[in-house]
mmCIF file of the C-alpha atoms, coordinates in Angstrom:
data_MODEL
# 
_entry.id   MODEL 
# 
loop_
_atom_site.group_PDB 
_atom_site.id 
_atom_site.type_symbol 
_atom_site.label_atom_id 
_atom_site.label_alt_id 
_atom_site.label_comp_id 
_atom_site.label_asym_id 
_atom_site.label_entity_id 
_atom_site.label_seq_id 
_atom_site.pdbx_PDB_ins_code 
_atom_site.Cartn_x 
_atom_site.Cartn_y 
_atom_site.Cartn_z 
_atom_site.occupancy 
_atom_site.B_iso_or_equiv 
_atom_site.pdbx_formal_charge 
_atom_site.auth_seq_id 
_atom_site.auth_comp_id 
_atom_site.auth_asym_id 
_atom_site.auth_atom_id 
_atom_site.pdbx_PDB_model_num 
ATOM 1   C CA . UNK A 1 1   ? -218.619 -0.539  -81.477 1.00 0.00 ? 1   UNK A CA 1 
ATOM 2   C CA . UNK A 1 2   ? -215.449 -0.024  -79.137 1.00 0.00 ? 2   UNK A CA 1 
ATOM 3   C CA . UNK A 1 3   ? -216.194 0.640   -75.939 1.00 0.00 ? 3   UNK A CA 1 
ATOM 4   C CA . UNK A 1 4   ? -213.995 0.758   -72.817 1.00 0.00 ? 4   UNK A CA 1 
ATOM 5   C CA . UNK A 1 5   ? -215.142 -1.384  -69.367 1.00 0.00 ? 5   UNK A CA 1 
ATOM 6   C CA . UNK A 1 6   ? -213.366 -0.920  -66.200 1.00 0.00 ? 6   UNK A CA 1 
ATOM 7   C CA . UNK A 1 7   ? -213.460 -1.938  -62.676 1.00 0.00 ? 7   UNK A CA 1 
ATOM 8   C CA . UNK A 1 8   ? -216.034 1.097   -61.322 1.00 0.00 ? 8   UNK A CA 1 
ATOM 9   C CA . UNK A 1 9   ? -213.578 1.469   -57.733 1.00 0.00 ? 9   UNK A CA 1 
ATOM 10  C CA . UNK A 1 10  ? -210.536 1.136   -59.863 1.00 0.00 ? 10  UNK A CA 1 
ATOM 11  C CA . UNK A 1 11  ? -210.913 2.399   -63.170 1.00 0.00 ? 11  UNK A CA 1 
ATOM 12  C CA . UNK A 1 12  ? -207.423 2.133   -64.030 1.00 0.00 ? 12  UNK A CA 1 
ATOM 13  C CA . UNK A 1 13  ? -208.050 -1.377  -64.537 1.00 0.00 ? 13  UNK A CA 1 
ATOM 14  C CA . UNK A 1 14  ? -210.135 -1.183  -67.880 1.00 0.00 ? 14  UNK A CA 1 
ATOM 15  C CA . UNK A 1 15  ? -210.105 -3.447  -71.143 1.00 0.00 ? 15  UNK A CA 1 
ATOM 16  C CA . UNK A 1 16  ? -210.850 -2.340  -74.348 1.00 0.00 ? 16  UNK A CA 1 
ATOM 17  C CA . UNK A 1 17  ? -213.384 -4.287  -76.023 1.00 0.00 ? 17  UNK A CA 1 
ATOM 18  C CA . UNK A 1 18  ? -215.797 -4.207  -79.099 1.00 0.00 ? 18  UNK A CA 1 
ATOM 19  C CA . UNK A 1 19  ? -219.418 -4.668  -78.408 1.00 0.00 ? 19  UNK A CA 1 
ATOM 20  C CA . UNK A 1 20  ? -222.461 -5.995  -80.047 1.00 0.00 ? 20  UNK A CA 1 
ATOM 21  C CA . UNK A 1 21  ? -225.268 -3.545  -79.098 1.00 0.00 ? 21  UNK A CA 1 
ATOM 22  C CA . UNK A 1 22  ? -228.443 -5.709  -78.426 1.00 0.00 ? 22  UNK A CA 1 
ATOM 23  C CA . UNK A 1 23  ? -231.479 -3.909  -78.158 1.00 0.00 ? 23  UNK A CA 1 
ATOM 24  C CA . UNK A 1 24  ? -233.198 -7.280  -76.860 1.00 0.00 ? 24  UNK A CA 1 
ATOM 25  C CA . UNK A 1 25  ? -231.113 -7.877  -73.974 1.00 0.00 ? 25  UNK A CA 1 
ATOM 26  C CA . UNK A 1 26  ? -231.614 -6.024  -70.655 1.00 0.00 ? 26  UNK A CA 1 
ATOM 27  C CA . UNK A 1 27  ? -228.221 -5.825  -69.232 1.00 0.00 ? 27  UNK A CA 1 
ATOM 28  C CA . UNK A 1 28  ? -224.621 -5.734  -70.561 1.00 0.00 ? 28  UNK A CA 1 
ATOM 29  C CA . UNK A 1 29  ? -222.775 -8.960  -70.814 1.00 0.00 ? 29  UNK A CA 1 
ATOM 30  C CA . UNK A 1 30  ? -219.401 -9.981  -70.786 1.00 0.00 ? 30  UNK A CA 1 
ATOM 31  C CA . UNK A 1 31  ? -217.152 -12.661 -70.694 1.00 0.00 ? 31  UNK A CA 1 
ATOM 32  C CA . UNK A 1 32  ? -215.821 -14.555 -67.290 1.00 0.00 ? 32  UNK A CA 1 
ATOM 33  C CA . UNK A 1 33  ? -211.725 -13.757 -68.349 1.00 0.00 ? 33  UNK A CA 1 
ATOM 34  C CA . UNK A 1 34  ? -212.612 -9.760  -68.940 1.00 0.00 ? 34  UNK A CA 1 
ATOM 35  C CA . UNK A 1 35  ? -214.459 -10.087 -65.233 1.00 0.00 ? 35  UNK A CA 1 
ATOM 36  C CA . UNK A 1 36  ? -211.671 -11.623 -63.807 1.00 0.00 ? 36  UNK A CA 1 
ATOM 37  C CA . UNK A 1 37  ? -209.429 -9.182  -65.635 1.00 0.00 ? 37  UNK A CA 1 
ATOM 38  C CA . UNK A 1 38  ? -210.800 -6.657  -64.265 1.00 0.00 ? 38  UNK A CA 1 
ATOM 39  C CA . UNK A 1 39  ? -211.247 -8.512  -60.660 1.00 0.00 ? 39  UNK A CA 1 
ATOM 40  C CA . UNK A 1 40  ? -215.245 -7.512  -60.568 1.00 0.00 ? 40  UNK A CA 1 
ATOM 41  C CA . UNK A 1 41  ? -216.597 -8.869  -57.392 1.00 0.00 ? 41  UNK A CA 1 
ATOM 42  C CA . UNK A 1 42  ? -220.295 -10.789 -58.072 1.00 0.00 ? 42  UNK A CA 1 
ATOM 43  C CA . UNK A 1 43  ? -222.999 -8.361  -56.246 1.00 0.00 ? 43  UNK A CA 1 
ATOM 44  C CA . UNK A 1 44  ? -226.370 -10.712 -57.147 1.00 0.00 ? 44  UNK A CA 1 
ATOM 45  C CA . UNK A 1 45  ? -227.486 -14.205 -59.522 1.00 0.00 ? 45  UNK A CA 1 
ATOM 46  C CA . UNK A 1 46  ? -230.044 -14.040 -62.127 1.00 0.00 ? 46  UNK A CA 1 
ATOM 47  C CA . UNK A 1 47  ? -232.055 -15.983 -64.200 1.00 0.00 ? 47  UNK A CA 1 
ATOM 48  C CA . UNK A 1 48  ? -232.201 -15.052 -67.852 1.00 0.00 ? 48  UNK A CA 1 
ATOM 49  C CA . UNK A 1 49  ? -234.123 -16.475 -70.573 1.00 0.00 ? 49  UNK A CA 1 
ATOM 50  C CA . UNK A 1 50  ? -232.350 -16.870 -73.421 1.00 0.00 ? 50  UNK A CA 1 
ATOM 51  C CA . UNK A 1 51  ? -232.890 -17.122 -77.214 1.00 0.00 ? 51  UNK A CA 1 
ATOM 52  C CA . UNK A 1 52  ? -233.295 -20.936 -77.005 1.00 0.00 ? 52  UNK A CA 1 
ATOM 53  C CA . UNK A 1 53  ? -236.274 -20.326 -74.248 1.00 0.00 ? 53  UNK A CA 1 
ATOM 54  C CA . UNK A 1 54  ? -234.072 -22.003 -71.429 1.00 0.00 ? 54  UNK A CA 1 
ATOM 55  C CA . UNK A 1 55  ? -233.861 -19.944 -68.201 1.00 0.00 ? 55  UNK A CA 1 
ATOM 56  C CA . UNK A 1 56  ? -230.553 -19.490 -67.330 1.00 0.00 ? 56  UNK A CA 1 
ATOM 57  C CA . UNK A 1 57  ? -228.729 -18.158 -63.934 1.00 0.00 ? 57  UNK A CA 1 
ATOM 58  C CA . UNK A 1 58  ? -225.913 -15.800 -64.101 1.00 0.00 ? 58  UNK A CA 1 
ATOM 59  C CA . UNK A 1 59  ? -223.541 -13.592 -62.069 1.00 0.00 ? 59  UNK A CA 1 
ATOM 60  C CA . UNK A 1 60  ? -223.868 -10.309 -61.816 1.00 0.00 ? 60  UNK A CA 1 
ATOM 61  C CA . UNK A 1 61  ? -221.523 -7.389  -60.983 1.00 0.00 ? 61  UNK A CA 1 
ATOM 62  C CA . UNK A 1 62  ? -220.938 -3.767  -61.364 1.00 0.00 ? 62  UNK A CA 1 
ATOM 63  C CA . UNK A 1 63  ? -218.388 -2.523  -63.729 1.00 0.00 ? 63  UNK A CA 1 
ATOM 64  C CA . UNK A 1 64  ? -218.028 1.330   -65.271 1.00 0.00 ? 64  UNK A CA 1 
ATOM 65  C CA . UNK A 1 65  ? -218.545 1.440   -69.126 1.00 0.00 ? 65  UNK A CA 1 
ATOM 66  C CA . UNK A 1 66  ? -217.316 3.997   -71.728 1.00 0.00 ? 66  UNK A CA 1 
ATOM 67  C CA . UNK A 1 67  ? -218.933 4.471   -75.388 1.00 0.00 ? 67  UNK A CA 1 
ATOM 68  C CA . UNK A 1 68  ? -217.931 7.519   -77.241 1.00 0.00 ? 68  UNK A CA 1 
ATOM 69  C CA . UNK A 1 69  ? -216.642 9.058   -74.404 1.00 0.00 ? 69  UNK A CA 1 
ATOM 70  C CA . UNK A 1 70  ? -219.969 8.528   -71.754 1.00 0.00 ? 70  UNK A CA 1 
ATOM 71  C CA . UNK A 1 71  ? -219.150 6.677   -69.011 1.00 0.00 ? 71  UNK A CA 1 
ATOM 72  C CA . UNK A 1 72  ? -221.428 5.340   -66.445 1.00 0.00 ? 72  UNK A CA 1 
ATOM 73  C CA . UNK A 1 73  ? -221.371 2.834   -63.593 1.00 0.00 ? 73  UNK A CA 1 
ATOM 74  C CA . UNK A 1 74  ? -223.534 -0.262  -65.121 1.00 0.00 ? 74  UNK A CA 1 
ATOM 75  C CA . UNK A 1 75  ? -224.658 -3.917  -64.124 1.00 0.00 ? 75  UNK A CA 1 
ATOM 76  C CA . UNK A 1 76  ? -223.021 -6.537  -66.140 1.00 0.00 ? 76  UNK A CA 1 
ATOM 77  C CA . UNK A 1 77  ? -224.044 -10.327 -66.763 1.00 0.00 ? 77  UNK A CA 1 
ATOM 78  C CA . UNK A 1 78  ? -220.521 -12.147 -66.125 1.00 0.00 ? 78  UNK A CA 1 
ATOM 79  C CA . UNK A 1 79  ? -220.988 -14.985 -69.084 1.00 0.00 ? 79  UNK A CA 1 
ATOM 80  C CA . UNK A 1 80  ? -218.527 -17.812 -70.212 1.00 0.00 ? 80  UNK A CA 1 
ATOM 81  C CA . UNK A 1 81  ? -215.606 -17.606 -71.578 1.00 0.00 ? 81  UNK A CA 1 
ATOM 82  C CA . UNK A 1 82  ? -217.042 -17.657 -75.412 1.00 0.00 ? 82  UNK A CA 1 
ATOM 83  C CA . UNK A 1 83  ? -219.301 -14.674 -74.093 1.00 0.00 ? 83  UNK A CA 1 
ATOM 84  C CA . UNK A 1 84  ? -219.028 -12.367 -77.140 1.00 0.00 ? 84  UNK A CA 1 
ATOM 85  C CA . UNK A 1 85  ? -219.219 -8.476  -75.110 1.00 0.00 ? 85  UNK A CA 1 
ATOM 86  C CA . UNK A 1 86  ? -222.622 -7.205  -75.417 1.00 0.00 ? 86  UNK A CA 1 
ATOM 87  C CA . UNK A 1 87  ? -224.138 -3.589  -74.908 1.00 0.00 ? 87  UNK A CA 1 
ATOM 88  C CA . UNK A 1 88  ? -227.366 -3.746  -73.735 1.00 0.00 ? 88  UNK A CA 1 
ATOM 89  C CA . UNK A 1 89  ? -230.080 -1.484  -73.461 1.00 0.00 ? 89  UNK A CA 1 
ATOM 90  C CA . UNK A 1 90  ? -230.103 -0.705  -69.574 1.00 0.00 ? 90  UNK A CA 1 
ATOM 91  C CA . UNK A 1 91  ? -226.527 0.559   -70.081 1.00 0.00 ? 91  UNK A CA 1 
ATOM 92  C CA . UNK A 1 92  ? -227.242 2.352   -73.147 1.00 0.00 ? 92  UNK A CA 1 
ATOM 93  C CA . UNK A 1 93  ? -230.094 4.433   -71.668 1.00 0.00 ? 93  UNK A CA 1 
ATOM 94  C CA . UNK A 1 94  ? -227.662 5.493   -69.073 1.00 0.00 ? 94  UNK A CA 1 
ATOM 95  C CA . UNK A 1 95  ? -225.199 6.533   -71.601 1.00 0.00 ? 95  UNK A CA 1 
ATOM 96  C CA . UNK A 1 96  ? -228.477 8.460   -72.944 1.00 0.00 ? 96  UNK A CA 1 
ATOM 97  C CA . UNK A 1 97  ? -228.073 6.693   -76.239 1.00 0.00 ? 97  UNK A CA 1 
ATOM 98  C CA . UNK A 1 98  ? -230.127 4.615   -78.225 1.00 0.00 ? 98  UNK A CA 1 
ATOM 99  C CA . UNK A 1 99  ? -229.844 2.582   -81.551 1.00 0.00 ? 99  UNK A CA 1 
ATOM 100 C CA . UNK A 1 100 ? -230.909 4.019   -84.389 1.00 0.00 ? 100 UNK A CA 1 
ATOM 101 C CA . UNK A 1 101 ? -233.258 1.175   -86.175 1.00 0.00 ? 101 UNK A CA 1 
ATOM 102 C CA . UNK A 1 102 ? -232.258 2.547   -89.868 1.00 0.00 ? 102 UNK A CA 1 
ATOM 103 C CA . UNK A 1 103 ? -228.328 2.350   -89.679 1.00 0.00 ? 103 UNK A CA 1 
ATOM 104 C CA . UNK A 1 104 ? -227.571 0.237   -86.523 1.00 0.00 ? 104 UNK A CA 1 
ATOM 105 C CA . UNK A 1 105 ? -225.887 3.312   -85.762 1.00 0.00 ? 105 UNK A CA 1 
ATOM 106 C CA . UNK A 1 106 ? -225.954 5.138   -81.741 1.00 0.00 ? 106 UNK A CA 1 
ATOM 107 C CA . UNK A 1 107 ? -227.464 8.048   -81.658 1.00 0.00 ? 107 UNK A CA 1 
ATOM 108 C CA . UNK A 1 108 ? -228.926 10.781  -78.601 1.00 0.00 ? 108 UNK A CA 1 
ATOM 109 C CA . UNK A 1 109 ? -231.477 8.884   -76.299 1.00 0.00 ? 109 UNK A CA 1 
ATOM 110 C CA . UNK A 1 110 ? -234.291 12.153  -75.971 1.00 0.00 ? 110 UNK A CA 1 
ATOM 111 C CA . UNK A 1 111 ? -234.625 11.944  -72.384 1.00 0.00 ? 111 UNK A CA 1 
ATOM 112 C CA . UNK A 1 112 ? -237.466 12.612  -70.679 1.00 0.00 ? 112 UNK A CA 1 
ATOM 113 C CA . UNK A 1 113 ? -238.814 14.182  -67.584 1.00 0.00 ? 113 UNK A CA 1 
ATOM 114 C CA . UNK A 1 114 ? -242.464 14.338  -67.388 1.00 0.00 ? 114 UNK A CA 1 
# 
């Protein structure tokens, strides 16, 4: 899905990108260039584990995301340079959407407060 990320202090510096949404991975992730594009400034490290079972450390920044016109100030995972862009679900549930399991498809998060 297209999605826009910018720099969340200067959001005239944005990229447009396409995403993967993964529904298995906790944060967003993108690739080193886009961060450096878009001169995001590493807040934390963490370890990941990945698909292979390694644990893995990464940067981690803040940058502001827009799908389907929702925007919201998210972490990212800065990756390598092969990094394909992915949406995950911490920055999806801001957006207050979810994937639909049927179609692949976004659709409304039902948000909750109990």
């Amino acid at each position: 899905m297209k999605g826009v990320i910018a720099n969340p202090f200067r959001r005239d510096l944005r990229v447009e990108v396409e995403f993967i949404a993964d529904t298995g991975a906790i944060y967003t992730m993108i690739p080193e260039y886009i961060a450096e594009r878009l001169d995001l400034k590493v807040v934390d490290k963490r370890k990941f584990r990945i698909a292979s079972g390694e644990v893995v450390e990464y940067p981690v920044s803040e940058a502001y995301i827009i799908i389907e016109d929702k925007g919201v100030t998210s972490l990212v995972v800065i990756g390598s340079e092969k990094t394909l862009p992915l949406l995950g679900v911490t920055t999806l549930e801001l957006l207050g959407f979810q994937v639909d399991p049927i179609t692949g498809r976004l659709k409304p998060l039902e948000l909750l407060l109990l």
